[in-house]
Coordinates of C-alpha atoms and ligand atoms in Angstrom, one line a residue:
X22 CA 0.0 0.0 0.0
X23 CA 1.0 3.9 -0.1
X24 CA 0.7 6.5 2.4
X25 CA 1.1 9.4 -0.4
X26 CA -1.9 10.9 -0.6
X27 CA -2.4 13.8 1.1
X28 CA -0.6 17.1 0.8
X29 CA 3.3 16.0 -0.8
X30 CA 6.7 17.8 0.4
X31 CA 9.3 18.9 -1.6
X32 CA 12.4 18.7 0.5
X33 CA 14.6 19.3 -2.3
X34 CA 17.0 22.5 -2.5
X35 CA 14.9 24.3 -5.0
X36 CA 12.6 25.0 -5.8
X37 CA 11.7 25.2 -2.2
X38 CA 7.7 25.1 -0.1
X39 CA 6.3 28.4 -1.4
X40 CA 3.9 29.8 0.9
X41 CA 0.2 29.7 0.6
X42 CA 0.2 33.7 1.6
X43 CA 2.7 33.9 -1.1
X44 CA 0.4 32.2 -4.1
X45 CA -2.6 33.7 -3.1
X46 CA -0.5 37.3 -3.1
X47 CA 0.2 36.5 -7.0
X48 CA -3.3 34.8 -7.9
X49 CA -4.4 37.9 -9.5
X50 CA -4.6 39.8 -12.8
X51 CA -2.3 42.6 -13.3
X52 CA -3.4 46.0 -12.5
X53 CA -2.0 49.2 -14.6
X54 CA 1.9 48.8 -14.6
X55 CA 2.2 52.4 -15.7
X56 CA 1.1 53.9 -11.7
X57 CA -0.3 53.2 -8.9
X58 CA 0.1 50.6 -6.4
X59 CA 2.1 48.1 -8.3
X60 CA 5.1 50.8 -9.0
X61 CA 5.0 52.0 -5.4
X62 CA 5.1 48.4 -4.3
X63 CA 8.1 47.8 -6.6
X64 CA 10.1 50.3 -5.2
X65 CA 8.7 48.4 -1.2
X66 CA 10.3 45.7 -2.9
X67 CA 13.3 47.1 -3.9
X68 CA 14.1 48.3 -0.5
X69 CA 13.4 45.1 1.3
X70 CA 15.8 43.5 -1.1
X71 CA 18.4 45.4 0.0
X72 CA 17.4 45.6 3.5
X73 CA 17.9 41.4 3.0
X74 CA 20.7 41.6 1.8
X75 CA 22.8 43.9 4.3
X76 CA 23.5 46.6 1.9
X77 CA 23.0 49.8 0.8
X78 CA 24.4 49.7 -2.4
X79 CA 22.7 48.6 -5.8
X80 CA 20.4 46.3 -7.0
X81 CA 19.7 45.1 -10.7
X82 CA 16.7 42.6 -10.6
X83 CA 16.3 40.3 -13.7
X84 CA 13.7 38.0 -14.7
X85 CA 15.4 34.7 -14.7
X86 CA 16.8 31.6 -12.6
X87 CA 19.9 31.3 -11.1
X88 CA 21.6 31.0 -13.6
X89 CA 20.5 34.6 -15.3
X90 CA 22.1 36.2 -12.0
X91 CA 25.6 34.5 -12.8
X92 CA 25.5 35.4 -16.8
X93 CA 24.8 38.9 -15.2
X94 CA 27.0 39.4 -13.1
X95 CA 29.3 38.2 -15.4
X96 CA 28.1 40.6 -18.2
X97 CA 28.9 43.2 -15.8
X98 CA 32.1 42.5 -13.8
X99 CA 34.0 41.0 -17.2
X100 CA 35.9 42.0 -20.3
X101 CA 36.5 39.1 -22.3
X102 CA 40.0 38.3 -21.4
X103 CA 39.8 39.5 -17.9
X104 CA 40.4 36.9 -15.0
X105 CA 39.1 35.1 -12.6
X106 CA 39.9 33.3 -9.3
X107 CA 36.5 30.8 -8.2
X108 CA 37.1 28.8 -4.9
X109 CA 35.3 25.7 -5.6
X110 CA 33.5 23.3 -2.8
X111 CA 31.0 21.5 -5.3
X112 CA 28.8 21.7 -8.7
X113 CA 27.9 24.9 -8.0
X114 CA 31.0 26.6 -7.9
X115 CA 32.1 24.8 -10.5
X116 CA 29.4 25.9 -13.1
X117 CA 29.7 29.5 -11.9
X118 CA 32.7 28.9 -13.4
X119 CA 32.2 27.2 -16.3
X120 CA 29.6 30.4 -17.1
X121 CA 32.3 32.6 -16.6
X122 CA 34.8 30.9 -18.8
X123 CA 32.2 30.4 -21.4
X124 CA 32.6 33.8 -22.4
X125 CA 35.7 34.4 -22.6
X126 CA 36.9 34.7 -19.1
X127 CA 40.3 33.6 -17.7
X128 CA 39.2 31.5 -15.2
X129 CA 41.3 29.6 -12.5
X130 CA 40.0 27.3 -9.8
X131 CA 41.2 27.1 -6.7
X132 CA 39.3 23.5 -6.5
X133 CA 38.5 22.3 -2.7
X134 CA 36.8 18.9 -3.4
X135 CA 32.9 18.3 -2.7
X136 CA 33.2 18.3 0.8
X137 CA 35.4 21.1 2.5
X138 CA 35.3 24.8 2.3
X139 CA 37.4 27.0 0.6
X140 CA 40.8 27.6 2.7
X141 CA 41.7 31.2 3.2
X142 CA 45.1 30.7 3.4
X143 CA 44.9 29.4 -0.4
X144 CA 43.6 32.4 -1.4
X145 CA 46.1 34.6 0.8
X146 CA 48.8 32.7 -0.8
X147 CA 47.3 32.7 -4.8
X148 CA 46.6 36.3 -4.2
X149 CA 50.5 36.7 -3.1
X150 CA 51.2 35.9 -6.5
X151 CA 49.0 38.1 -8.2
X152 CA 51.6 41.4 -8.2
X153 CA 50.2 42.7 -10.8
X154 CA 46.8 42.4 -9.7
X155 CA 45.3 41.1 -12.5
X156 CA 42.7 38.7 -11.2
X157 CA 39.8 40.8 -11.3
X158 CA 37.2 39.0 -9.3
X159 CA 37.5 36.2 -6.5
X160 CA 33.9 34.6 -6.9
X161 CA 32.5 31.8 -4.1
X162 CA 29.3 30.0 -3.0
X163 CA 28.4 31.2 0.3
X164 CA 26.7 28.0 0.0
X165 CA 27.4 24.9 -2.6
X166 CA 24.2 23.4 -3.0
X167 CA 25.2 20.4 -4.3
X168 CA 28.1 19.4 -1.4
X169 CA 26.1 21.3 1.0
X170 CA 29.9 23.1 2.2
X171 CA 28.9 26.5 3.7
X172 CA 32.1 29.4 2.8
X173 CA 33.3 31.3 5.7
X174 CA 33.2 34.5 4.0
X175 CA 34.2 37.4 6.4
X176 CA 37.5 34.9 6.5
X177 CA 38.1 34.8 3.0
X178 CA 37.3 38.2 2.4
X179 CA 40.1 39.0 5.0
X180 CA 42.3 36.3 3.3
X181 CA 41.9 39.3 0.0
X182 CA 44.2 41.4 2.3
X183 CA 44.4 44.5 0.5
X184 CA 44.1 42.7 -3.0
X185 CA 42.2 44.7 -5.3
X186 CA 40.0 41.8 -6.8
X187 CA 36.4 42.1 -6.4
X188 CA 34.6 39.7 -4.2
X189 CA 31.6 38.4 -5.6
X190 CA 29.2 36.0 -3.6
X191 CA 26.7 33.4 -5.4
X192 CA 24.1 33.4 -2.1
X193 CA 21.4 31.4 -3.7
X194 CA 21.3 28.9 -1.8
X195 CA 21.8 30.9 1.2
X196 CA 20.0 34.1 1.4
X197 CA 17.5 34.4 4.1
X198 CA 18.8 31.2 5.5
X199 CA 22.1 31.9 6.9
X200 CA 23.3 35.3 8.1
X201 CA 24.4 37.6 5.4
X202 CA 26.0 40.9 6.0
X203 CA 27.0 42.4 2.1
X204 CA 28.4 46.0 3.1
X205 CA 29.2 44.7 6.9
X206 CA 31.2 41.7 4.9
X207 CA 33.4 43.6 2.4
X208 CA 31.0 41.8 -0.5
X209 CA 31.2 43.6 -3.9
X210 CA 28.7 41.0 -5.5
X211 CA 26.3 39.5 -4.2
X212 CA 23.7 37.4 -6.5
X213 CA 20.5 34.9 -5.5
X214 CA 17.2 33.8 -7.0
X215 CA 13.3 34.0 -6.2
X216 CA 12.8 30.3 -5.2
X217 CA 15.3 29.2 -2.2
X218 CA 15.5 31.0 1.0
X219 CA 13.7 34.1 -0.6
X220 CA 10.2 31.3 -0.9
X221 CA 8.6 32.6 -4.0
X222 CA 8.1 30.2 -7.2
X223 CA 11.5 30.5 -9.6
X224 CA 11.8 33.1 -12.0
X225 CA 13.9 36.0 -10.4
X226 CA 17.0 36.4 -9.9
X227 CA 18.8 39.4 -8.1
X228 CA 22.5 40.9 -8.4
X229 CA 23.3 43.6 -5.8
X230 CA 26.6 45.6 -6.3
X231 CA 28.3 47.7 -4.7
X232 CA 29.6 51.5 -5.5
X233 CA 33.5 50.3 -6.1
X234 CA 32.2 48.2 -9.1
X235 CA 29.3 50.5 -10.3
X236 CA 31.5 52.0 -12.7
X237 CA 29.7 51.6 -16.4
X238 CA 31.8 48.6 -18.0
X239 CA 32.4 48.8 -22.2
X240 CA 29.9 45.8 -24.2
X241 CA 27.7 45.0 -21.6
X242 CA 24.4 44.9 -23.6
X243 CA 21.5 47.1 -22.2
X244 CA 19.5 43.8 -21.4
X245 CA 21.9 42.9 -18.9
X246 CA 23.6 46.2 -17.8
X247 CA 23.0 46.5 -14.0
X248 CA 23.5 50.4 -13.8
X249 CA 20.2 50.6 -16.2
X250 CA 18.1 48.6 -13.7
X251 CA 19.9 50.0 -10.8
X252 CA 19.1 53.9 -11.6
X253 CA 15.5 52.8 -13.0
X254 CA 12.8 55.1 -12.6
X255 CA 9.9 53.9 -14.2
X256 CA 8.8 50.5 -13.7
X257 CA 9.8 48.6 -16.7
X258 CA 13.4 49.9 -16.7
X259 CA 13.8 47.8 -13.4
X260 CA 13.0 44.7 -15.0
X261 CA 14.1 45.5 -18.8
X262 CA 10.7 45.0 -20.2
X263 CA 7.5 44.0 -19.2
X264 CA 7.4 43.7 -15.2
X265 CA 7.0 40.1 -13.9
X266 CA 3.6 41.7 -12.1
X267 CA 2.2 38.3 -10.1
X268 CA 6.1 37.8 -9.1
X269 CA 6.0 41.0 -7.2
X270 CA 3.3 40.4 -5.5
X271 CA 4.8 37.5 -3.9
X272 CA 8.1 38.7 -3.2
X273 CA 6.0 41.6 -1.2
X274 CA 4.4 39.1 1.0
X275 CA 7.4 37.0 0.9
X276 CA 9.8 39.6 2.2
X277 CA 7.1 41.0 4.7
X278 CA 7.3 37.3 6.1
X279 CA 10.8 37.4 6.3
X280 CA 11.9 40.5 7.7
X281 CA 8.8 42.5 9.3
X282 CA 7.0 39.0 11.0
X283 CA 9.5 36.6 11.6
X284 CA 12.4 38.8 11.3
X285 CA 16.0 37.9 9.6
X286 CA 17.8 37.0 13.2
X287 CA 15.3 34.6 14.1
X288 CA 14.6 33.1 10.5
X289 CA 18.6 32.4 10.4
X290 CA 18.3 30.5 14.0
X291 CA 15.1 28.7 12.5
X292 CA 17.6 27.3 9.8
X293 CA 20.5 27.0 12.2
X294 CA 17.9 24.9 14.3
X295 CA 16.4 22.6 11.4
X296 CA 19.9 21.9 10.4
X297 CA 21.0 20.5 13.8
X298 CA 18.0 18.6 14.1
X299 CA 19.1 16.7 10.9
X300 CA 22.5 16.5 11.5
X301 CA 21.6 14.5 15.4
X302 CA 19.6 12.1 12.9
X303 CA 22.2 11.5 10.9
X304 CA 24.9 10.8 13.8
X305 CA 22.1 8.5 15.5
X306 CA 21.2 6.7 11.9
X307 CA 25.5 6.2 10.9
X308 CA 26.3 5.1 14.8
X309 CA 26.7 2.1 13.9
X310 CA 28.8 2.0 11.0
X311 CA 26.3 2.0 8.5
X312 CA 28.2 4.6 6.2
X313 CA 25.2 6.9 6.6
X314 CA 26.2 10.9 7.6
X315 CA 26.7 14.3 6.4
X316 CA 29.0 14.9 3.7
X317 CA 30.8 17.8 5.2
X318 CA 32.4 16.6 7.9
X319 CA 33.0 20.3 10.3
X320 CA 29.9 21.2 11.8
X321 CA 31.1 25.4 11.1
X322 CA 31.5 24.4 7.6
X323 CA 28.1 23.2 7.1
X324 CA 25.3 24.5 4.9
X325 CA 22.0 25.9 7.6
X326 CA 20.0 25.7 4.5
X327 CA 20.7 22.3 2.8
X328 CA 22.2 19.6 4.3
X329 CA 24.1 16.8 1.3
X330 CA 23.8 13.2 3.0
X331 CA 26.2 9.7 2.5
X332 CA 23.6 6.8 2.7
X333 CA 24.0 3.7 1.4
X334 CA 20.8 2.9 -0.7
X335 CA 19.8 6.2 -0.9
X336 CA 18.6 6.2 -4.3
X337 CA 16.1 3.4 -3.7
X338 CA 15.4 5.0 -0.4
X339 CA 14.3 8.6 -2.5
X340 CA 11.9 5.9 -4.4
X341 CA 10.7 4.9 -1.3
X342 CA 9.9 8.0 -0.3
X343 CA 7.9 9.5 -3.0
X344 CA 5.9 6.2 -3.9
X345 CA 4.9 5.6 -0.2
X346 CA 5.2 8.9 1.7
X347 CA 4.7 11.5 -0.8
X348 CA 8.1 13.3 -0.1
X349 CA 10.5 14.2 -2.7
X350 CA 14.0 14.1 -1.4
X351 CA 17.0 15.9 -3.2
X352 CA 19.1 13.6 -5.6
X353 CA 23.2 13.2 -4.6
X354 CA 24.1 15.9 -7.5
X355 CA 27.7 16.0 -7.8
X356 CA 28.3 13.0 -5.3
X357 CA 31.0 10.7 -5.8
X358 CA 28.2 8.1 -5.4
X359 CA 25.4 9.3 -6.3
X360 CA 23.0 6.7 -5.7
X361 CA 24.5 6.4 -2.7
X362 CA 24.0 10.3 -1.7
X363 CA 21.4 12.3 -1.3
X364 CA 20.3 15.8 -0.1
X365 CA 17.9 17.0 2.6
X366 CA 16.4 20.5 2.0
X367 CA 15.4 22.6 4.9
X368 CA 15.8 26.2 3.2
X369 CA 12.9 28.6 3.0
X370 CA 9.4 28.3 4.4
X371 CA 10.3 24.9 6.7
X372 CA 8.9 24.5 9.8
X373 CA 9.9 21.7 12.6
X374 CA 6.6 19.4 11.8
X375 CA 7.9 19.0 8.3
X376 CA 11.6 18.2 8.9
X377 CA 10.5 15.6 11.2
X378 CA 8.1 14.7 8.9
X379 CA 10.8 13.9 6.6
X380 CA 13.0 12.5 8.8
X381 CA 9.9 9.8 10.0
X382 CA 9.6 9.2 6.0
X383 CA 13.4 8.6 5.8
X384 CA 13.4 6.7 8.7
X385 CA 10.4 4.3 8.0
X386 CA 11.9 4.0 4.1
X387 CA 15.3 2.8 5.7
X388 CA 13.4 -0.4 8.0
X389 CA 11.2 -1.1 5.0
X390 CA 14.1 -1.3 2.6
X391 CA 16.3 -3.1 5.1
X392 CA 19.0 -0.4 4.4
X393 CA 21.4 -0.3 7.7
X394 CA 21.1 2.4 9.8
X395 CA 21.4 3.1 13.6
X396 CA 18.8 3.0 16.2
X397 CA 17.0 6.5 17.7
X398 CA 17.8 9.0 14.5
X399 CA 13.9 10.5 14.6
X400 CA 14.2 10.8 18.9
X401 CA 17.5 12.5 18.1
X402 CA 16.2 15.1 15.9
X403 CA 13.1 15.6 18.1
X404 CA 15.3 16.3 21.4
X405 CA 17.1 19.1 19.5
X406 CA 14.5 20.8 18.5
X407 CA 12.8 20.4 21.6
X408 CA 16.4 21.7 23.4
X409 CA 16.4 24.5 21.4
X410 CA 13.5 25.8 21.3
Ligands
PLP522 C1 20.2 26.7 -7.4 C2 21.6 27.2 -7.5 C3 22.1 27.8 -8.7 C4 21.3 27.7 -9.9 O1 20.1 28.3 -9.9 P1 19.0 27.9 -11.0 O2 17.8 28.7 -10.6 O3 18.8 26.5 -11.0 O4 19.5 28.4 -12.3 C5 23.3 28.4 -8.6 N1 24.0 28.5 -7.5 C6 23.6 27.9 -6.3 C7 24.5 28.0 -5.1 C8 22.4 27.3 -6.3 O5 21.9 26.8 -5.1

């Protein structure tokens, strides 16, 4: 038999639970986008963005996915020709530099494996090297989705020393989930999307900037060019075209969750708190030397917002899940083994019932499957979020 009907989960790491606030704020026909309240609420929007962000800098919005922001930013920050320097933990930082390279970047990587976070001291010795100062832009995940490594980023931005590269930040898969200071941090760059952390269905992406890189940059095309939709005035110039109207009328009630309800601080320890609860589940599950535990090894080097698992069996167990629970787990992208990987979202708009509800799924898929895995995983995870709270 299957327990799947009912309402199912997505616990993968994007697109992540939107809402119902959120889709009811965009179930609507668009009102006049030439006044009024939706170019008012634009500019709310615009502000909160920022506000999110920790800056006070610029923002260019863009219709798009993730990987619009990285082909902007790129647009922007590059000359063909001009190079690079991408600390790599994962697939992500890997394809943010594949992007770049693709046109016409000189791009190095300083490659870290899929499991530890980029070492400071790496980058304070590379940099060493660069007299001239020719590497233009030292680029990072804050978080590497796929590896679920979280960058500490006030280190490496020290570890720049007075280099004169620009530090750009991919925070997509971190924004609203773990704390994110852009002007406090020394962050030139900073780019994300609509439909992780910021809980609002994909099809936005954002690239903030900062004044020492606002400088207008020969080629970029006036699609892309972040100074148009940073000095926009009227509402299309802010999105380079028609306005993605329903979009903004869930990333209103999005952001008013986020920072005026719940509030940034205590959304972070939400995420902080989800995370630990998975992480006792995982040390209860792999006690016994089942091979099951999180991929990243450091507990400070650990993604809030995703969390990448080893598990024997775990692409059978994902079937499991689905068929007879209704729960969608994250496939082991990037994993050495992927079917032996997978990962456990708990990014956005994820309360405690749902993570445990996953973990029970997980849990009940293991003993049905006969897949090895210690006793007391679930009561772990429910006595952390029961000490924490
Ligand atoms: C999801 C993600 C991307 C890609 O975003 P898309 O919306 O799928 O294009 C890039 N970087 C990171 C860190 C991500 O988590």
């Amino acid at each position: 038999m299957s327990f799947a009907a009912g309402r199912p989960v997505l616990a993968i790491p994007g697109p992540s639970p939107v809402p119902d606030r959120v889709l009811r704020a965009m179930h609507r026909s668009s009102p006049d986008i030439y006044g009024g309240e939706l170019v008012d609420l634009n500019l709310r929007v615009m502000a909160d963005l920022k506000r999110l962000a920790g800056t006070r800098h610029h923002l260019a919005p863009y219709i798009g996915n993730g990987h619009a922001a990285w082909e902007a930013a790129n647009a922007n920050l590059f000359s063909p020709g001009d190079r690079a320097l991408v600390l790599a933990s994962g697939h992500f930082g890997r394809g943010w530099a594949q992007a770049a390279r693709a046109v016409g970047v000189e791009v190095e990587v300083l490659d870290f494996g899929n499991a530890a976070p980029p070492d400071p001291q790496r980058l304070t010795e590379r940099l060493a090297q660069d007299r001239a100062g020719k590497i233009r832009a030292v680029m990072v995940c804050h978080v590497d989705t796929a590896s679920g490594v979280r960058a500490d980023l006030p280190a490496l931005r020290a570890a720049m020393g007075d280099h004169p590269a620009v530090f750009a930040v991919d925070a997509i898969a971190s924004l609203g989930c773990e704390r994110l200071l852009m002007d406090e941090w020394g962050i030139d760059v900073l780019l994300s999307a609509s439909q992780k952390g910021v809980m609002v269905p994909p099809g936005l992406a954002f690239v903030w900037f900062s004044d020492r890189v606002a400088a207008p940059r020969a080629g970029v095309g006036p699609y892309w060019d972040w100074a148009v939709r940073a000095q926009a005035a009227e509402l299309w110039r802010f999105w380079g075209g028609t306005p993605p109207v329903q979009h903004i009328y869930g990333l209103a009630e999005a952001l008013a969750m986020l920072l005026d309800e719940e509030g940034l601080e205590v959304a972070w320890a939400r995420h902080e708190g989800l995370a630990r609860a998975v992480w006792a589940a995982l040390d209860a599950w792999g006690a016994d030397g089942s091979g099951i535990g999180a991929n990243v090894a450091a507990v400070a080097a650990r993604a809030r917002s995703v969390t990448a698992v080893a598990l024997p069996g775990a692409e059978r167990l994902r079937g499991w899940t689905v068929d007879k629970a209704g729960v969608t787990l994250g496939l082991g992208l990037g994993a050495d083994r992927p079917g032996d990987a997978l990962r456990i979202a708990h990014m956005g708009h994820a309360n405690a019932h749902m993570l445990l509800g996953v973990l029970g799924v997980m849990q009940a898929g293991m003993t049905a499957l006969s897949i090895r895995h210690g006793a007391g995983g679930l009561d772990a995870a429910a006595a952390e979020i029961g000490r924490l709270a």
